[in-house]
Amino acid sequence: MSSRFGSAREYETNDQLPGRSASPPVPESSDTEAEGLVFYHMDLYGSKERFDIFPEELSGQGDRSRGDMRRESALSSEKIHHSQEAGYDLEKEVAELAKMYGLDEDREKELELLGGHLEMVESRWPPARTGKAGSQGSIYNASKSSSPVKDKSQSTEQQGLPGEASQDEDQSKATAEDEAEHHIWSRGELNSGGVSDECSSQAVSEEEEVADVFCSTCKMPIRAFDKLFGEHKDHEVAQLPSAVESEKEEIHKNMCKLEEQIAQMENFASHLEEIFITVEENFGRQEQNFEVHYNDAVQVLAQKYEEQLEALGEEKRQKLEALYGQLVSCGEHLDTCKELTETTQELYLENDKANFMKAAVTMVDRLEEFLKKEVDLQLSTLPDFEERVIDFSEVEQLMNSINTIPAPCAPVINPQAPNAATGSSLRVCWGLFSDDTVECYQLCYKPVSNERHSDEQAEHTLKVKETYCTITNLLPNTQYEFWVSAVNASGISPPSERAVYVTAPSPPTIKSKKIRSCESAALVCWESGDVNPVDSYTVELAKLTDEENGDIITESIVGIPNCEVLIHLQPRQSYHICVRALNLGGSSERSEPVLIHTTGTYFCLNEDTAHPLLAILDDGFTIACDELENPECDLPVYDNSFTRCIGILGSLIPFPGKHYWEVEVEEDTEYRIGVAFENTPRHGYLGANNSSWCMRHIITPSRHKYEFLHSGMTPDIRITVPPRRIGILLDYENCRLSFFNADIAQHLYVFSSHFQHYVHPCFALETPGILRIHTGIVIPPWAALP
């Protein structure tokens, strides 16, 4: 701390500590001052009164006697005494300070923010009491008993002053006060309060020592005291720890931004390196492009030259041949003329008149005939050649095509993505793995055919701006071949490699008449709607939990390779079932749904096994026969149909467990009903072999006879009540086949046999009549008993 401020502290403290000397020294007669402490306001250091309290400040300006110091101390004590007599109220002083500095109710929040720092400041620096104008501080006594102490000190100092030196003392006092005042205000301009350099450094170190709030306006830490009474009182402040955290957070944000900027610059630098490489590659490609175009232009010029030179040589040859022919003709004509002339001259030399006349007549005829011929004296061809104009349009086109945009490279067509097709549309995608400029793409496609003349299929071409295209109006489950080329102002690229796409299949068609089901399962069959095979099928089933509200629980069975599936279901429920076909292109639409009930066993009649005389009525479960005069008729039959027994097989029952159905019969009709293996002989009768079990009804003159046949054997059983509705229970697990009179719940007979394979229901008529078959019946309680 500064020497002056330290002197004040030592002075105040030493008054309380006996045995220690005060600085500056005081007379021994002033020991009574230890009865109380005297505090001095900081503002007092910038005033004239300061030198009345600390006269040692003027010790450097000349030698001063102890008497001068005692006089100044006496004057200070007198001023303090007058202040005490005027009365001092600490609370009133604080109120006046608050009013003077503009502290009101709006400052309460700031005072709370300071967190009690005001009390610490007041304990260290008691507020100054306002006095007359121009005074910047006052002296406070720690206790009211200090007044007599000062009076005693003053009287003691007066007793120690010589009377003859009073005038000199007054003059030296006035001189010291003038110098002190000049010294104070000359330094006060620099230290804003009249404080010396040492006191200023003391204030700065004190400010740094107690800085506990942060001024948000000035962006600097300050003391709480400066917020209340200093230049920061109208500024926004914050607690120093929170300000530190805020600044740390701000610095962290800026560091993150700086890291992002560094990453961006590194990426940009990498991009610049890539651009350098790209420039080199583009230069090489462009150089190659120039070379190719110039070579093409030179080649075209050479070709034009050869063509023109060849045409010129041909024209020369034709001219020479024409002239040569005309020259040969002229020579022949000239030779004939010469020969006739010579002959005529020889004739004139003939003396014999008879010989002359004979030769003359012949000669005249020859001359007349020769002269009748016209002599062509015109040139057959001109010596001038035809002016030929060389067509440089192709060369100009090649020259004009030498620019910065080369023809694009071939695109790469993508393989077909799964589930990217419908039954009538395909989505084709491709890419261009180069920086070439492309204006559009030319997409070509045609259906793929396995026939030899597949190239004769019609090709279709589309122009596309994007690198994908959806083609519509296609055939379902059909393969198409696609290829694509890129186009720009310089030309068209080579075509891509060809890719084969396939459309989704058509919806399958469920064979509702061939559906078989029981209480726990169903066998569903369908046929594909496409010529080409599909990859798999998906069966979707919906259980109708509440038919009124339409609540549906949906399940799916995927990956079915064939056109039938065995589905495990819950008993006594209703299901909607539909089928989808799948291939690489995607899934077909749903087939028309069918309704399946699991209340009992359902099967249908196999028309392929029916005898030609047996008819199946419209409901599909009633069989009839009108005549039996010639069972072995010549009507067309299927390979699997009965030929002797007028019978028919139902569809196979491939479900373990119990199965029940009923047959409604007429009393006067002879029939056979039961079960049979798939391989039961079609040329025999049901029950006459070891592959069928049946109940037979025949009418004798005396009674209705019922036989239970297997391998042609039957037990001797008499049935007194002819059944009109016969129930048949097939129990695979217990190896039994039971017959019942359903009208009266009467058990008729049971076969106990181990069924090595699944069996078919079988029906036959031995007299004209009808049989009505009822399926999907819940097993009656009386039939389910063992």
Tab-separated table of N, CA and C in Angstrom, residues 50-107:
chain	number	residue	atom	x	y	z
A	50	ARG	N	-6.532	17.862	4.226
A	50	ARG	CA	-5.690	16.685	4.354
A	50	ARG	C	-4.354	17.039	4.979
A	51	PHE	N	-3.833	18.176	4.627
A	51	PHE	CA	-2.527	18.568	5.157
A	51	PHE	C	-2.604	19.067	6.573
A	52	ASP	N	-3.850	19.372	7.006
A	52	ASP	CA	-4.021	19.670	8.427
A	52	ASP	C	-3.952	18.407	9.252
A	53	ILE	N	-4.357	17.267	8.645
A	53	ILE	CA	-4.339	15.986	9.378
A	53	ILE	C	-2.994	15.318	9.232
A	54	PHE	N	-2.399	15.372	7.986
A	54	PHE	CA	-1.099	14.744	7.733
A	54	PHE	C	-0.077	15.823	7.403
A	55	PRO	N	0.387	16.527	8.362
A	55	PRO	CA	1.354	17.594	8.081
A	55	PRO	C	2.677	17.063	7.566
A	56	GLU	N	2.945	15.753	7.665
A	56	GLU	CA	4.218	15.257	7.190
A	56	GLU	C	4.345	15.327	5.693
A	57	GLU	N	3.239	15.584	4.945
A	57	GLU	CA	3.304	15.693	3.511
A	57	GLU	C	4.175	16.867	3.076
A	58	LEU	N	4.253	17.898	3.916
A	58	LEU	CA	5.028	19.088	3.573
A	58	LEU	C	6.438	19.040	4.136
A	59	SER	N	6.829	17.888	4.660
A	59	SER	CA	8.162	17.813	5.266
A	59	SER	C	9.251	17.907	4.219
A	60	GLY	N	8.974	17.558	2.996
A	60	GLY	CA	9.985	17.605	1.953
A	60	GLY	C	10.263	19.000	1.457
A	61	GLN	N	9.447	19.994	1.775
A	61	GLN	CA	9.636	21.333	1.254
A	61	GLN	C	10.541	22.205	2.163
A	62	GLY	N	10.972	21.725	3.234
A	62	GLY	CA	11.861	22.474	4.142
A	62	GLY	C	11.855	21.881	5.529
A	63	ASP	N	12.788	22.275	6.299
A	63	ASP	CA	12.839	21.771	7.679
A	63	ASP	C	11.761	22.439	8.471
A	64	ARG	N	11.039	21.587	9.184
A	64	ARG	CA	9.924	22.101	10.001
A	64	ARG	C	10.167	21.662	11.432
A	65	SER	N	9.855	22.533	12.280
A	65	SER	CA	10.075	22.256	13.699
A	65	SER	C	8.914	21.484	14.276
A	66	ARG	N	9.167	20.848	15.361
A	66	ARG	CA	8.098	20.148	16.060
A	66	ARG	C	6.996	21.106	16.436
A	67	GLY	N	7.334	22.337	16.671
A	67	GLY	CA	6.293	23.308	17.055
A	67	GLY	C	5.343	23.567	15.932
A	68	ASP	N	5.883	23.655	14.673
A	68	ASP	CA	4.971	23.851	13.525
A	68	ASP	C	4.010	22.694	13.401
A	69	MET	N	4.502	21.532	13.596
A	69	MET	CA	3.634	20.348	13.471
A	69	MET	C	2.587	20.366	14.556
A	70	ARG	N	2.964	20.810	15.729
A	70	ARG	CA	1.979	20.842	16.814
A	70	ARG	C	0.921	21.881	16.539
A	71	ARG	N	1.314	22.998	15.901
A	71	ARG	CA	0.294	24.012	15.582
A	71	ARG	C	-0.713	23.462	14.567
A	72	GLU	N	-0.221	22.811	13.545
A	72	GLU	CA	-1.136	22.254	12.534
A	72	GLU	C	-2.042	21.202	13.139
A	73	SER	N	-1.481	20.395	14.037
A	73	SER	CA	-2.317	19.384	14.706
A	73	SER	C	-3.359	20.040	15.569
A	74	ALA	N	-2.975	21.161	16.174
A	74	ALA	CA	-3.951	21.873	16.996
A	74	ALA	C	-5.059	22.420	16.147
A	75	LEU	N	-4.719	23.008	14.981
A	75	LEU	CA	-5.766	23.524	14.101
A	75	LEU	C	-6.700	22.406	13.649
A	76	SER	N	-6.162	21.222	13.324
A	76	SER	CA	-7.006	20.085	12.915
A	76	SER	C	-7.921	19.675	14.027
A	77	SER	N	-7.380	19.651	15.218
A	77	SER	CA	-8.202	19.242	16.357
A	77	SER	C	-9.319	20.230	16.579
A	78	GLU	N	-9.001	21.529	16.332
A	78	GLU	CA	-10.046	22.537	16.511
A	78	GLU	C	-11.162	22.352	15.500
A	79	LYS	N	-10.807	22.017	14.243
A	79	LYS	CA	-11.841	21.787	13.220
A	79	LYS	C	-12.679	20.572	13.556
A	80	ILE	N	-12.006	19.547	14.054
A	80	ILE	CA	-12.761	18.347	14.426
A	80	ILE	C	-13.700	18.661	15.564
A	81	HIS	N	-13.230	19.490	16.484
A	81	HIS	CA	-14.067	19.832	17.631
A	81	HIS	C	-15.306	20.570	17.178
A	82	HIS	N	-15.104	21.507	16.212
A	82	HIS	CA	-16.285	22.229	15.696
A	82	HIS	C	-17.253	21.291	14.996
A	83	SER	N	-16.743	20.272	14.291
A	83	SER	CA	-17.636	19.316	13.621
A	83	SER	C	-18.426	18.521	14.624
A	84	GLN	N	-17.810	18.172	15.717
A	84	GLN	CA	-18.521	17.385	16.720
A	84	GLN	C	-19.551	18.226	17.428
A	85	GLU	N	-19.194	19.504	17.620
A	85	GLU	CA	-20.187	20.352	18.264
A	85	GLU	C	-21.411	20.550	17.393
A	86	ALA	N	-21.212	20.552	16.074
A	86	ALA	CA	-22.359	20.732	15.178
A	86	ALA	C	-23.292	19.533	15.197
A	87	GLY	N	-22.821	18.410	15.748
A	87	GLY	CA	-23.672	17.198	15.828
A	87	GLY	C	-23.523	16.336	14.584
A	88	TYR	N	-23.524	15.007	14.791
A	88	TYR	CA	-23.328	14.084	13.662
A	88	TYR	C	-24.340	12.959	13.775
A	89	ASP	N	-25.064	12.722	12.659
A	89	ASP	CA	-26.061	11.639	12.588
A	89	ASP	C	-25.710	10.762	11.385
A	90	LEU	N	-25.303	9.514	11.651
A	90	LEU	CA	-24.858	8.624	10.571
A	90	LEU	C	-25.990	8.280	9.604
A	91	GLU	N	-27.172	7.987	10.122
A	91	GLU	CA	-28.296	7.625	9.253
A	91	GLU	C	-28.698	8.786	8.365
A	92	LYS	N	-28.697	9.962	8.911
A	92	LYS	CA	-29.030	11.140	8.117
A	92	LYS	C	-28.000	11.360	7.020
A	93	GLU	N	-26.708	11.122	7.365
A	93	GLU	CA	-25.650	11.270	6.367
A	93	GLU	C	-25.843	10.308	5.199
A	94	VAL	N	-26.224	9.018	5.489
A	94	VAL	CA	-26.455	8.025	4.426
A	94	VAL	C	-27.625	8.431	3.545
A	95	ALA	N	-28.694	8.933	4.174
A	95	ALA	CA	-29.868	9.357	3.412
A	95	ALA	C	-29.531	10.504	2.480
A	96	GLU	N	-28.739	11.452	2.963
A	96	GLU	CA	-28.360	12.576	2.121
A	96	GLU	C	-27.483	12.118	0.956
A	97	LEU	N	-26.575	11.154	1.233
A	97	LEU	CA	-25.751	10.628	0.155
A	97	LEU	C	-26.596	9.930	-0.914
A	98	ALA	N	-27.550	9.168	-0.476
A	98	ALA	CA	-28.421	8.475	-1.446
A	98	ALA	C	-29.175	9.464	-2.301
A	99	LYS	N	-29.658	10.540	-1.702
A	99	LYS	CA	-30.376	11.555	-2.462
A	99	LYS	C	-29.451	12.276	-3.417
A	100	MET	N	-28.221	12.542	-2.958
A	100	MET	CA	-27.279	13.268	-3.797
A	100	MET	C	-26.862	12.457	-5.020
A	101	TYR	N	-26.666	11.113	-4.855
A	101	TYR	CA	-26.226	10.257	-5.958
A	101	TYR	C	-27.381	9.641	-6.752
A	102	GLY	N	-28.581	10.017	-6.451
A	102	GLY	CA	-29.719	9.568	-7.257
A	102	GLY	C	-30.156	8.148	-6.999
A	103	LEU	N	-29.907	7.645	-5.816
A	103	LEU	CA	-30.348	6.281	-5.497
A	103	LEU	C	-31.810	6.320	-5.070
A	104	ASP	N	-32.665	5.540	-5.748
A	104	ASP	CA	-34.091	5.499	-5.425
A	104	ASP	C	-34.526	4.046	-5.358
A	105	GLU	N	-35.839	3.866	-5.457
A	105	GLU	CA	-36.380	2.509	-5.343
A	105	GLU	C	-35.968	1.639	-6.520
A	106	ASP	N	-35.674	2.272	-7.685
A	106	ASP	CA	-35.267	1.469	-8.848
A	106	ASP	C	-33.904	0.826	-8.664
A	107	ARG	N	-33.160	1.284	-7.674
A	107	ARG	CA	-31.821	0.743	-7.439
A	107	ARG	C	-31.843	-0.470	-6.506
